[in-house]
Every structure is written in C-alpha cells, then in structure tokens.
mmCIF file of C-alpha atoms in Angstrom:
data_model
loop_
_atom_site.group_PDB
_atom_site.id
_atom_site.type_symbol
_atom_site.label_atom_id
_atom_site.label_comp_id
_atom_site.label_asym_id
_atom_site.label_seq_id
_atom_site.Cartn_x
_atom_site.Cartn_y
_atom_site.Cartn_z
ATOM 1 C CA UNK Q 1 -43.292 197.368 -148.117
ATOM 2 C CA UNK Q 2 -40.363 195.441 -146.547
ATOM 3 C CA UNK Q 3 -36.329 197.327 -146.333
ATOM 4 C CA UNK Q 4 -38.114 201.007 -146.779
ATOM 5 C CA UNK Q 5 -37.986 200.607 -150.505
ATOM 6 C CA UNK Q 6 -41.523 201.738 -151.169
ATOM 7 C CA UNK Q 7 -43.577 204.284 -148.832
ATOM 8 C CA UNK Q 8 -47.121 203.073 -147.844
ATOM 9 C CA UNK Q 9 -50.316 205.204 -148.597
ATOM 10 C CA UNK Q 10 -52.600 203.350 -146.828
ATOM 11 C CA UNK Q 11 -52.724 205.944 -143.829
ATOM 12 C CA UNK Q 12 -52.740 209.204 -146.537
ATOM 13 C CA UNK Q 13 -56.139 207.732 -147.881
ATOM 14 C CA UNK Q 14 -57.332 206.837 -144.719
ATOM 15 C CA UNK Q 15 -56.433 210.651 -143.650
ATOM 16 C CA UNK Q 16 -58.425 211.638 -146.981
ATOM 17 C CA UNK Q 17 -62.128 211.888 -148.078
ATOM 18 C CA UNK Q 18 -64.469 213.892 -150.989
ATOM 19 C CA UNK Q 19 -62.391 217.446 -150.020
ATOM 20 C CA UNK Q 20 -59.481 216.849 -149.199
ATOM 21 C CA UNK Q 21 -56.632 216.082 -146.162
ATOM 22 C CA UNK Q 22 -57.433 215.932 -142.761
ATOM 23 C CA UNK Q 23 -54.703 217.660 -140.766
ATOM 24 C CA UNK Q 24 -55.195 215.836 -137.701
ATOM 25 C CA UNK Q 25 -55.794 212.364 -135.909
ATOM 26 C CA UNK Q 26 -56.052 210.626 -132.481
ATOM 27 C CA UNK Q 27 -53.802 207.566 -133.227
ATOM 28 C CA UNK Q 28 -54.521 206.356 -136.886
ATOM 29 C CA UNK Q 29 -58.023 207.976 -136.604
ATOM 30 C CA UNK Q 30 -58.575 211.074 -138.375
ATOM 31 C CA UNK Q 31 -60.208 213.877 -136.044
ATOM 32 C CA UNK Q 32 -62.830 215.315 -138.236
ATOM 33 C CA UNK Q 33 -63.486 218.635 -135.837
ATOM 34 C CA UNK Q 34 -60.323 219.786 -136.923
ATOM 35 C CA UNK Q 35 -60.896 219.819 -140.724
ATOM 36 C CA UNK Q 36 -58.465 220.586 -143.405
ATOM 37 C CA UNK Q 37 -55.408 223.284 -143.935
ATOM 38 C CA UNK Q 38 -53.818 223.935 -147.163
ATOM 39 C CA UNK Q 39 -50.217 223.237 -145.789
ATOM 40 C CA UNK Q 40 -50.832 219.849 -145.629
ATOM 41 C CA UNK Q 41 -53.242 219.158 -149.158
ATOM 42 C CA UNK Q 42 -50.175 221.049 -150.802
ATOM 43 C CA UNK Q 43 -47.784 218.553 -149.138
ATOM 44 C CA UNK Q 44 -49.924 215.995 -150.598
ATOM 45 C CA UNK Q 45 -49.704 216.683 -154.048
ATOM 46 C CA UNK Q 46 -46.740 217.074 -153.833
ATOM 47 C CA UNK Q 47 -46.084 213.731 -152.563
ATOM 48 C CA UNK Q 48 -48.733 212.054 -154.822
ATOM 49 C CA UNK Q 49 -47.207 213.607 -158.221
ATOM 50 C CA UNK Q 50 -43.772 212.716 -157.248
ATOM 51 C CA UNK Q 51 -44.998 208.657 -157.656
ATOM 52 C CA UNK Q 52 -43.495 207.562 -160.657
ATOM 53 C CA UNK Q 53 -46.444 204.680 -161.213
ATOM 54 C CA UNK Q 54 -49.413 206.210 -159.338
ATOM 55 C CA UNK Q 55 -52.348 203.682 -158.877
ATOM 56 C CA UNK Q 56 -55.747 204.682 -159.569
ATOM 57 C CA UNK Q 57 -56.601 205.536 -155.796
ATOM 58 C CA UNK Q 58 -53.368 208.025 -156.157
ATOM 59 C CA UNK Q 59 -54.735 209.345 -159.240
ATOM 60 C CA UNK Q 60 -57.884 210.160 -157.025
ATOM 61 C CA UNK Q 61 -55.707 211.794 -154.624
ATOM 62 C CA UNK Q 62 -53.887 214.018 -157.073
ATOM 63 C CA UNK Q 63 -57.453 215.516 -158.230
ATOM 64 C CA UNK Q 64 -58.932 216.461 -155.059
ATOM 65 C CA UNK Q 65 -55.827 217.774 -153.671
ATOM 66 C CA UNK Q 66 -55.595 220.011 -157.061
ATOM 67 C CA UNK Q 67 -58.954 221.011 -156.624
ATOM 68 C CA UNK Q 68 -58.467 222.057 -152.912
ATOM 69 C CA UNK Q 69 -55.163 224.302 -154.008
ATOM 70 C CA UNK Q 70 -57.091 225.972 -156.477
ATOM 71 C CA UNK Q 71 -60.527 226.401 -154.194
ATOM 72 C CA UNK Q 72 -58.161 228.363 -151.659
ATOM 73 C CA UNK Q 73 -56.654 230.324 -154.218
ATOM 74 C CA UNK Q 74 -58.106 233.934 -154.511
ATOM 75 C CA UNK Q 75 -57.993 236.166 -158.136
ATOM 76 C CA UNK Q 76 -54.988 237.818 -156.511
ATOM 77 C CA UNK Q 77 -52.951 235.121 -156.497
ATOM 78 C CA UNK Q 78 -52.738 234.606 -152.169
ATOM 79 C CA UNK Q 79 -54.218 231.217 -150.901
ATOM 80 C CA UNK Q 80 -56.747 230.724 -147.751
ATOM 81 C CA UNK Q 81 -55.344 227.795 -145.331
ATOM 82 C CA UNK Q 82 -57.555 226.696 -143.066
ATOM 83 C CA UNK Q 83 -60.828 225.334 -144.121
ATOM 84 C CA UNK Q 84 -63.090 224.018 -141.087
ATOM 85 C CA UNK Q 85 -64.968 220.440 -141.876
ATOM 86 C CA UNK Q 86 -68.204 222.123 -142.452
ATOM 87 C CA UNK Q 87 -66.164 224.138 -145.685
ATOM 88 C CA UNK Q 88 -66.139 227.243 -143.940
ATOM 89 C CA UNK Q 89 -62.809 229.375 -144.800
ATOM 90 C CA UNK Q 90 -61.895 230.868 -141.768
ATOM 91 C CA UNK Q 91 -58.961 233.086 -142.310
ATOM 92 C CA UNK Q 92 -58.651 235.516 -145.233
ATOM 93 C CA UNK Q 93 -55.599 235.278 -148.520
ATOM 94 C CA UNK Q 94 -52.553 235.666 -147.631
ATOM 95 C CA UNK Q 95 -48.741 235.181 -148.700
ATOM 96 C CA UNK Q 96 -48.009 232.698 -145.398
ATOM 97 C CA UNK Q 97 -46.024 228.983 -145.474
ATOM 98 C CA UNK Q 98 -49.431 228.121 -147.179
ATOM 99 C CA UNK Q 99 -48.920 230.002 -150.445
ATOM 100 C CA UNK Q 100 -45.284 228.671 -150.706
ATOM 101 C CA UNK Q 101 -46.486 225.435 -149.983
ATOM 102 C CA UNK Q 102 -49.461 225.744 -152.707
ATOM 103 C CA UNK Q 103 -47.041 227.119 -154.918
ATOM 104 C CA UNK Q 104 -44.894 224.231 -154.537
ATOM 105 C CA UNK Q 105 -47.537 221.554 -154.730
ATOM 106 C CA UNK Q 106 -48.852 223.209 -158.002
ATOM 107 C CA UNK Q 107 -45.026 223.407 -159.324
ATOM 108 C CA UNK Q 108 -44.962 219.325 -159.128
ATOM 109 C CA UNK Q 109 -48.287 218.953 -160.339
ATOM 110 C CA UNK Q 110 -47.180 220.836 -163.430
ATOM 111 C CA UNK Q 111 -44.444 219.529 -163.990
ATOM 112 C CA UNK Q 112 -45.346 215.515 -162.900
ATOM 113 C CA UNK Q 113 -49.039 214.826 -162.310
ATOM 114 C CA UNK Q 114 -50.139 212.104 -164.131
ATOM 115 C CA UNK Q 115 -52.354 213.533 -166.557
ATOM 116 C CA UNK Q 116 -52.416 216.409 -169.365
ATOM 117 C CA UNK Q 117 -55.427 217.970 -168.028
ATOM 118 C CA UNK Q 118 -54.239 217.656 -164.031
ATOM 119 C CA UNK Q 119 -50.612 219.270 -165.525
ATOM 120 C CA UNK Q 120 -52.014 222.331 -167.393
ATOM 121 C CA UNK Q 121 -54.600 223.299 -164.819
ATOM 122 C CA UNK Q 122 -51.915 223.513 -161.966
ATOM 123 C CA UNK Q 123 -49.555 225.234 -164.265
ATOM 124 C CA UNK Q 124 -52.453 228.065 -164.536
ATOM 125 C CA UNK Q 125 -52.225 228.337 -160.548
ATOM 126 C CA UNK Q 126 -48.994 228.234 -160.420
ATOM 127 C CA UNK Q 127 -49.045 231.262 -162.889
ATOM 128 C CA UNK Q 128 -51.519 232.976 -161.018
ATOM 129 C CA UNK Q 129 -49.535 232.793 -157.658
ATOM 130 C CA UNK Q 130 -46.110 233.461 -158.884
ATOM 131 C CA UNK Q 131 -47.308 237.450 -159.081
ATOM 132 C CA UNK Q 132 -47.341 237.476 -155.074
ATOM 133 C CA UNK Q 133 -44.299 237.538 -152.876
ATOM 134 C CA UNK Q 134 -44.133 236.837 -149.262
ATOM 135 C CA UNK Q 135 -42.149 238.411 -146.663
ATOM 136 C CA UNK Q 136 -41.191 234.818 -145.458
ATOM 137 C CA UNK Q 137 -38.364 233.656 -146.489
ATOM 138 C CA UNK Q 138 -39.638 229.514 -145.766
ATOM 139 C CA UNK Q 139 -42.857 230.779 -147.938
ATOM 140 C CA UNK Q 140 -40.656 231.983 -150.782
ATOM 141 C CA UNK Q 141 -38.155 228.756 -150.426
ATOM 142 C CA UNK Q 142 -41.303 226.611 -150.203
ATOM 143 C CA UNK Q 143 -42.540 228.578 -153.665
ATOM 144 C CA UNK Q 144 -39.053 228.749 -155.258
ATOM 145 C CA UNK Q 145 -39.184 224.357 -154.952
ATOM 146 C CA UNK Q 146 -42.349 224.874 -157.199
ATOM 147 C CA UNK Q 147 -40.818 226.629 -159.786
ATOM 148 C CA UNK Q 148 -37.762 224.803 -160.001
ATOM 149 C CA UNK Q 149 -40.211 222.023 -160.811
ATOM 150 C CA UNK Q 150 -41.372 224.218 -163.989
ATOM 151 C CA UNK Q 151 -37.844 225.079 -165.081
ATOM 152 C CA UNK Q 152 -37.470 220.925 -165.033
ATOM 153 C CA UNK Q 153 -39.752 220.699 -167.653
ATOM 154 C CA UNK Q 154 -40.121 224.650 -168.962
ATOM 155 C CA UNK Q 155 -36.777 226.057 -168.702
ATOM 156 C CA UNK Q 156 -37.493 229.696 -169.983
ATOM 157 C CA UNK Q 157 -40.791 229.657 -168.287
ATOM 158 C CA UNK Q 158 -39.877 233.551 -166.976
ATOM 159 C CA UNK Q 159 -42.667 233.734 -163.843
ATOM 160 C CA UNK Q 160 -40.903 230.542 -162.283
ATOM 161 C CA UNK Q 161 -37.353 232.038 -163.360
ATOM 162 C CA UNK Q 162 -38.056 235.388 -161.590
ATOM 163 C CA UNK Q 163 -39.591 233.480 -158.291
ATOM 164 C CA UNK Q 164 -36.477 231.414 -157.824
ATOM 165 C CA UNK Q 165 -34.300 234.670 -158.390
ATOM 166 C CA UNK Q 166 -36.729 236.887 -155.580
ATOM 167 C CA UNK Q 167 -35.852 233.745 -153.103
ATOM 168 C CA UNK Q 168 -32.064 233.951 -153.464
ATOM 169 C CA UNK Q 169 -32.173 237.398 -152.223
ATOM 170 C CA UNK Q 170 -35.079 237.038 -149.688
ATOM 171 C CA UNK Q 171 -32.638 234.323 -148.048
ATOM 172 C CA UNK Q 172 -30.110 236.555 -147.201
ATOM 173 C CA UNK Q 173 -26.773 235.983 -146.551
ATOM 174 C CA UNK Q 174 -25.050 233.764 -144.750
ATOM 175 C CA UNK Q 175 -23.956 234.367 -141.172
ATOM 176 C CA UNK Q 176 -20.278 236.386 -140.671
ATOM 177 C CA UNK Q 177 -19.345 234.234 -137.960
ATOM 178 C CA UNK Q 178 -17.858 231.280 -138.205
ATOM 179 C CA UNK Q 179 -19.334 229.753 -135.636
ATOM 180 C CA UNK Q 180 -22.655 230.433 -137.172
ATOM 181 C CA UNK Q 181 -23.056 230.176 -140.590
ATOM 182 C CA UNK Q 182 -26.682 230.271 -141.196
ATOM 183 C CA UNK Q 183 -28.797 233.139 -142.334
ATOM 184 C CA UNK Q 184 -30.907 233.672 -139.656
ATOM 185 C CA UNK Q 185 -29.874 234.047 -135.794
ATOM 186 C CA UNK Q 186 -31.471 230.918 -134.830
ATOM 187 C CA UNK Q 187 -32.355 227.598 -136.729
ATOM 188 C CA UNK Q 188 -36.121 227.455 -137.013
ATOM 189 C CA UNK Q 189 -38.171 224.990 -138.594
ATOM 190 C CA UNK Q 190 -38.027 222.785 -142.278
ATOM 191 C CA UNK Q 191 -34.632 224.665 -142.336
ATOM 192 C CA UNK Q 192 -33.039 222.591 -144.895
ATOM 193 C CA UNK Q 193 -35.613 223.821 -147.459
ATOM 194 C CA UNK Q 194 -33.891 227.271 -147.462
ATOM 195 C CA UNK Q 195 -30.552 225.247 -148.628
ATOM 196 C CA UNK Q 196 -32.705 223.458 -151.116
ATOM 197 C CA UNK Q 197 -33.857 226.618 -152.786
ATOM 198 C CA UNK Q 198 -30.911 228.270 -153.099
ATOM 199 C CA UNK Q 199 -29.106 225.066 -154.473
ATOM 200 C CA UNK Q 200 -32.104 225.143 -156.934
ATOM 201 C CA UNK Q 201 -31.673 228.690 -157.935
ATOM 202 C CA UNK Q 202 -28.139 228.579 -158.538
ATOM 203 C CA UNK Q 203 -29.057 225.272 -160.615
ATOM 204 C CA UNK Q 204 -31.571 226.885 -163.002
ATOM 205 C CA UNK Q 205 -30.728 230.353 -163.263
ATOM 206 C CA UNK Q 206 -26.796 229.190 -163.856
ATOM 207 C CA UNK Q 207 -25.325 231.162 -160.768
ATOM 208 C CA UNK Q 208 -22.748 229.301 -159.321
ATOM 209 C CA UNK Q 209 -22.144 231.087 -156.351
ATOM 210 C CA UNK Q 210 -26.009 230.454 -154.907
ATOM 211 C CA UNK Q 211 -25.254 226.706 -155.571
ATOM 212 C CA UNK Q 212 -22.157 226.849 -153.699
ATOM 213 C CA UNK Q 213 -24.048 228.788 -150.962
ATOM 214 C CA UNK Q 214 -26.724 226.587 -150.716
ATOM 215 C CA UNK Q 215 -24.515 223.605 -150.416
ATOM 216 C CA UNK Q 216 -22.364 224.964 -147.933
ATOM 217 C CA UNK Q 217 -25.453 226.005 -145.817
ATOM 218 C CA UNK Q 218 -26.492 222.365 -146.274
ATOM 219 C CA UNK Q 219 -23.264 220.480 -145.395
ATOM 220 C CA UNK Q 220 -22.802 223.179 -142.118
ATOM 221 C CA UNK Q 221 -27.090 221.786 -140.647
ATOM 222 C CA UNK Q 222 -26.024 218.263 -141.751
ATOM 223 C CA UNK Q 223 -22.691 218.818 -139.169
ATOM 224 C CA UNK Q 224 -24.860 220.427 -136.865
ATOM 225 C CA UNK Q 225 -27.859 217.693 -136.418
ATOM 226 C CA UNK Q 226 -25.839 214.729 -136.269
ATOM 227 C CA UNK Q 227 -25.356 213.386 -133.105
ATOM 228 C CA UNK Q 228 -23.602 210.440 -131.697
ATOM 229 C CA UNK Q 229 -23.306 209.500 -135.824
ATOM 230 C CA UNK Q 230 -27.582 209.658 -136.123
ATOM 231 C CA UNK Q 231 -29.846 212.506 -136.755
ATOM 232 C CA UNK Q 232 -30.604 215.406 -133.863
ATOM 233 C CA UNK Q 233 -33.099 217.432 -135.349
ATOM 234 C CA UNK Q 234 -33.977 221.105 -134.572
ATOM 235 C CA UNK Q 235 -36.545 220.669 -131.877
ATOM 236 C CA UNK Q 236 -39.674 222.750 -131.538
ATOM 237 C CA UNK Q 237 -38.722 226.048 -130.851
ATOM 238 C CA UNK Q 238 -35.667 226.248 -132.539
ATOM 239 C CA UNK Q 239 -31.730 226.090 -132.269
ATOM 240 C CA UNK Q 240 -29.227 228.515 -130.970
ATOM 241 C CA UNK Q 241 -25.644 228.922 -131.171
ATOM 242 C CA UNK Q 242 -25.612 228.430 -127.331
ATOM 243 C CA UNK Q 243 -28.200 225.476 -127.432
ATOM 244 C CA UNK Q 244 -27.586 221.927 -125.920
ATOM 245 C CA UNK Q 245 -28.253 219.093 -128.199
ATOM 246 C CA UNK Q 246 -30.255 216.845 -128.520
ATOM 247 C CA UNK Q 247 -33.240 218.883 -127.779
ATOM 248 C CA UNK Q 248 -37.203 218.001 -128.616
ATOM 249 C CA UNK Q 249 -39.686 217.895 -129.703
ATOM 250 C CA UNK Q 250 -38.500 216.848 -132.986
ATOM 251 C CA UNK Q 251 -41.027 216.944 -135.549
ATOM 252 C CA UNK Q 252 -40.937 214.965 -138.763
ATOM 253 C CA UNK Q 253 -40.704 217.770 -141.252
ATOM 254 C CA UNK Q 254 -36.896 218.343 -140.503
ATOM 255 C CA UNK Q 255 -36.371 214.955 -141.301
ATOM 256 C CA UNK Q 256 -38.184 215.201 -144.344
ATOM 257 C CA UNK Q 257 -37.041 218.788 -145.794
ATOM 258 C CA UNK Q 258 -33.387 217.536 -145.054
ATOM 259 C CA UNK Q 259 -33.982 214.426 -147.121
ATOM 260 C CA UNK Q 260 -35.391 216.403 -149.837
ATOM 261 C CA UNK Q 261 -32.427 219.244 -149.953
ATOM 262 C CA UNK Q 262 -29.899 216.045 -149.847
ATOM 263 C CA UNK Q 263 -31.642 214.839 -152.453
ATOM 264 C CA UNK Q 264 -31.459 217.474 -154.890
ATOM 265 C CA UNK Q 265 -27.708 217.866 -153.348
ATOM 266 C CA UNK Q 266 -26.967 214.248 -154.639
ATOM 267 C CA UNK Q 267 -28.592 214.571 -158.452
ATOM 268 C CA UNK Q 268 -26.453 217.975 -159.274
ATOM 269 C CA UNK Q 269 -23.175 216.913 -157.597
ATOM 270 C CA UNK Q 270 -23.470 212.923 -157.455
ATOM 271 C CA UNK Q 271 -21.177 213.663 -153.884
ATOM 272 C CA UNK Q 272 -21.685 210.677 -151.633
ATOM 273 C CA UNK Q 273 -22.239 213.198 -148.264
ATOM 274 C CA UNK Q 274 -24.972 214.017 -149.704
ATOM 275 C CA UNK Q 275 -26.378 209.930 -150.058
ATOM 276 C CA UNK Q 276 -25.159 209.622 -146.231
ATOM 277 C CA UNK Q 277 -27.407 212.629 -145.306
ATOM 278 C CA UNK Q 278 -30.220 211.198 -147.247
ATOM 279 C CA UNK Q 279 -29.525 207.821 -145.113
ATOM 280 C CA UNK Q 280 -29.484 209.664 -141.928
ATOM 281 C CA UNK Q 281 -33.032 211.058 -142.614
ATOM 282 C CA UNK Q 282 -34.345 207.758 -143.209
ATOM 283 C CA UNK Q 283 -32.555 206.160 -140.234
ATOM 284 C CA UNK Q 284 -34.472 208.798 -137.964
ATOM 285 C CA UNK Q 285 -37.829 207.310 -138.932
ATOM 286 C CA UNK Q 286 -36.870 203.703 -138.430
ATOM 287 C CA UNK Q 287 -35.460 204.062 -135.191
ATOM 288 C CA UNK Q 288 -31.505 205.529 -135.336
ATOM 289 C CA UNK Q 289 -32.571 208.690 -133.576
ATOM 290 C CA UNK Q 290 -32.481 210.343 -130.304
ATOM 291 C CA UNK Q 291 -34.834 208.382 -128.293
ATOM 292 C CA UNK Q 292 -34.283 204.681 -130.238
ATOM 293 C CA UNK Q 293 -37.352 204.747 -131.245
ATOM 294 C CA UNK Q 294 -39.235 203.958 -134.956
ATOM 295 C CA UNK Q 295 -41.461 207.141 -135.676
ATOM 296 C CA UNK Q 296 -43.652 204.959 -138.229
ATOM 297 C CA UNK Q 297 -46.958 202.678 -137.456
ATOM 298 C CA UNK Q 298 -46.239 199.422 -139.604
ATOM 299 C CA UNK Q 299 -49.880 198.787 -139.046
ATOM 300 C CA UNK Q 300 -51.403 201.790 -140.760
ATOM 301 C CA UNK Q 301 -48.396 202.964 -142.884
ATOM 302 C CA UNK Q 302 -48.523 206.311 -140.698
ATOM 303 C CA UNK Q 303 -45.912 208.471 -139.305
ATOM 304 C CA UNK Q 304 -46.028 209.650 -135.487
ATOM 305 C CA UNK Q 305 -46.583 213.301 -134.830
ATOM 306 C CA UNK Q 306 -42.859 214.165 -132.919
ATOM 307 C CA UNK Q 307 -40.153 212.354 -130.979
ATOM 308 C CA UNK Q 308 -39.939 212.867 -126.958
ATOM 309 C CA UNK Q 309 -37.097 211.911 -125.019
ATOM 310 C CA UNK Q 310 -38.731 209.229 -123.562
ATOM 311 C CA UNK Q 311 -40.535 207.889 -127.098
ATOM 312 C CA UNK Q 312 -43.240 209.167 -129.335
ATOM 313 C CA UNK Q 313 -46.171 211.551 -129.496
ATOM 314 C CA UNK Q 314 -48.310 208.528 -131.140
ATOM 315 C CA UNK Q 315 -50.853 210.385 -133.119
ATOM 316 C CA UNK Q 316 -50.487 209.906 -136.904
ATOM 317 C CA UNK Q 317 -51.255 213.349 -138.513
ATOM 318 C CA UNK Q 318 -51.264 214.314 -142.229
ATOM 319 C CA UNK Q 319 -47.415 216.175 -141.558
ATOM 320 C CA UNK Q 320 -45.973 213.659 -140.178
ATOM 321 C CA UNK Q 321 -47.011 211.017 -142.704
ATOM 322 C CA UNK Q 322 -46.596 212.844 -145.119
ATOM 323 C CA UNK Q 323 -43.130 213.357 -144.364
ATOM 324 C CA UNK Q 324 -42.572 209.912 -143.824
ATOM 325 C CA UNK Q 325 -43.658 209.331 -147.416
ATOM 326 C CA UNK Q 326 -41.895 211.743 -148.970
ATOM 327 C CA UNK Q 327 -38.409 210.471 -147.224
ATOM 328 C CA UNK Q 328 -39.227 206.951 -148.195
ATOM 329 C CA UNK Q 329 -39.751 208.151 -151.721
ATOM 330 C CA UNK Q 330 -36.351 209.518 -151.907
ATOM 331 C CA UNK Q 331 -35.483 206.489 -150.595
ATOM 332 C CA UNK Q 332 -36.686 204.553 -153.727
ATOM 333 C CA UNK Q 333 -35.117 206.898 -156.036
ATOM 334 C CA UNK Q 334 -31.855 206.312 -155.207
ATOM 335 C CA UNK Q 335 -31.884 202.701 -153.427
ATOM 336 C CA UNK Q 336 -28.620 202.250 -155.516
ATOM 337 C CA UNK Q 337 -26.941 204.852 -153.127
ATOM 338 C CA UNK Q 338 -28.437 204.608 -150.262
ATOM 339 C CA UNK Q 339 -27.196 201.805 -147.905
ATOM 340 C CA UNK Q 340 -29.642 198.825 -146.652
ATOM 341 C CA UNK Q 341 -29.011 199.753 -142.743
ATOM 342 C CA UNK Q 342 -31.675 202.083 -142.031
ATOM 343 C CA UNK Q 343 -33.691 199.071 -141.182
ATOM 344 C CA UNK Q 344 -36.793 197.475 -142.269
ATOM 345 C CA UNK Q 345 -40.281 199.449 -142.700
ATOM 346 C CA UNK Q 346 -43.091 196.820 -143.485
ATOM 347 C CA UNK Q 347 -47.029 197.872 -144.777
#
C-alpha cells in the first residue's frame, strides 16, 4: 500500500494459524511458547469485519477468530483469555478487558462480517454475554463499542440498548476540577475508548448530554497528548495531573483507540477537529511522534510493540499490528478528510 490508504495484512496472517492469534513475536516472527489471548483474537475480528471487501484469506480470518470468541465463552456469559499453544485454558471466566473486548469483536461481527451464517452466530454470543457486567469501566466501554455495532444495524435490539446505558453510568462523571477533567484520577490506558462509548451511548439511546460528555472528554485527551503539534501518548503507567510530557513507553493502542473515538467523533458531528485528531493518530505511526521514528515494518506490514525515547521496541506483536491496521482503516474511510501529510506507508 503506498500514502497509508490501505492497511497491510500480511503480518496479521503471518501472526495467525488453525486456532487463532498469536499474541506475541521476536521481530516479525511469531513466538509460539506464548500462545494465544482473547484480547487480541477479539481485536482481530474486529479489525477483519470492519474490511469493506474482505479477500478470501480475510474471510478465513473472520471464522477462526469467531470460533476462538465463542470457544472462550462459558454458559454464563464470562470469557477465558489466555489459552496456552498446547489449548490449555489457563485462567478461569471472568468479566476482565477480555469480555469487553469479546463483546466488542462479536458486536462487529454481527453487525459486518461477511457472511449470514458468521453474522447470526456472533449475534448469539453477543446475546449471551450482554447478561454479565464488569466492574471495569474499559471492559464495559470495550462491550458498550459492541453493542453500538448492533444498534447500527438492530436499533431496538434491548440487550445492546441496556449495555450501552450500564456503561454511561459505570464511566462516571467527569472530573470537578478544571484542571482535570477526566473521570478517573489518572489517565490509564486505551483511554479514548471511554470517550468513544459515551459518545456512542448518547448517539443511540438519544441522550444528548452523554454525547456532549463524551466529546468534551475527547477534545480535553486530544489537548492533552499533543505535543510540539504531534501526538504524546499516555505512556505505560499512566498520566497525572502533575506528570511531565512526553513520557514512554507509548504503546500503540492509544494511538489506535484515539483514532477510533475521532472517528466516530467525525461521522456524528462532521467537525473537522475531529479529522485533525484522526490525522494525528496516523502521523504517530509513520513517524510525527515523540522519538521521529515510523512504528510500522514496511517489510512485513507489522506494527512495533512501543516507542522509546531513543526509537522502537522492534518486536511486531498481534496489539500493535493490530492497531496499526485498525488506524490505517480509518484512514481509508475518510481519505477525503484526512490530509496526505502523514507520510507514505508501503506493503
């Protein structure tokens, strides 16, 4: 792909075999010992449904990743994560960042995978999960992205109504100080997804005031990780009111999650801040970042695992690609509105 107009998933099916997505990898290989978690197979299918003309190989993809989700889901709804590369489970259900990220990936498969049988199957998991809640609010913003992808294409659909409603309250509210606006004492990590879902609630359920919140919460990070006019990511660890920027190590995800909430930002208000913040996300992956440096392999269509100040943790795991894809699809969705500067990223 040449100007970042199409992602690459050469590395994603490299990163893939018969069960699902290896998490990690030592450069472009994939390290087998460390087999497969459920975070990142949800990620894919969410990725994988989002392509608007999947190829066969994608198609592929979609399947085994759907078959994974619903293999960790148990009869109560909860999900397993980690599964070791012998298919061992070795942790027990549970209502973690894996069950909103399940939730979500079977939200986009039911609404967008690309075929009747793939669509109705992941609408029965989706089903089946949206009785739990988790005491998370990230898990219940991951889940609430889900089932604003049923209310897309099921508006009344009253599981996926009721979810996105639980989330707006699990959020909280928004920080007193002005200063500090966000709803927890200290940014953590894919914080832009707890924007996203209340934008998305206030969307679908018709409550203005959570889409106002949402978007405020969204424009106050966007001021907040832009610096010297590129992206400053919350590093690992997090972000404090007293914090120096830039800090690392920045991982891919917040450049992905805030491409995604600045995405759904730009279709429901059509505001250009919202197309610059989409830009600035893609700009961190080809190079306009902290350390100058492109966090993509044009060799293997991978992303690199986190930036350092002085360059790039050059493993290519299942995350970060993953979040490179994602961004770049975003990227192709709105190429109208997003400006040709963020440089070139070739296959």
């Amino acid at each position: 792909m040449t100007g970042g107009r199409q992602p690459s998933y050469a590395h994603l099916l490299r990163l893939s075999d018969d069960v699902g997505l290896l998490e990690h990898a030592r450069g472009a290989v994939p390290r087998r010992a460390h087999g497969y978690c459920l975070d990142d197979v949800a990620r894919g299918l969410v990725v994988v449904c989002r392509e608007p003309d999947p190829t066969p190989e994608l198609v592929g993809l979609a399947e085994r990743y759907l078959a994974f989700v619903s293999h960790a889901q148990s009869p109560s709804g909860a999900f397993r994560n980690r599964l070791s590369y012998e298919r061992r489970w070795l942790d027990e259900p549970d209502t973690g960042d894996w069950w909103g990220r399940a939730m979500w990936g079977l939200g986009t498969a039911a609404a967008r995978g690309p075929t009747g049988w793939l669509r109705d199957d992941a609408l029965t998991g989706f089903d089946q999960g949206a009785h739990c809640r988790s005491r998370w609010p990230r898990s219940m913003a991951f889940a609430a992205l889900g089932a604003a992808e049923i209310l897309d294409v099921l508006p009344g659909h009253p599981a996926a109504r009721r979810l996105l409603a639980d989330t707006a309250t699990a959020i909280g509210p928004a920080g007193v100080d002005a200063r500090w606006r966000w709803p927890e004492a200290r940014l953590g990590y894919a914080n832009a997804a707890l924007a996203e879902a209340l934008i998305a609630a206030g969307h679908h359920l018709g409550r203005q005031a959570a889409t106002d919140k949402g978007l405020r919460l969204l424009g106050w990070l966007l001021e907040r990780e832009v610096h010297d006019g590129h992206l400053s990511p919350t590093p690992v660890g997090g972000r404090g009111p007293g914090d120096t920027v830039p800090g690392f190590d920045q991982q891919p995800i917040e450049a992905a999650a805030l491409a995604d909430a600045c995405a759904r930002a730009l279709l429901i208000t059509a505001e250009p801040r919202w197309a610059a913040g989409l830009e600035l996300a893609i700009a961190w992956f080809t190079g306009d970042n902290d350390a100058r440096t492109e966090m993509f392999d044009p060799a293997t269509g991978g992303g690199y695992d986190g930036l350092q100040a002085t360059g790039r943790n050059a493993n290519q795991g299942a995350e970060s690609t993953l979040a490179l894809v994602s961004t770049l699809q975003h990227r192709q969705r709105f190429a109208s509105l997003v400006g040709a500067t963020t440089g070139k990223v070739q296959d």
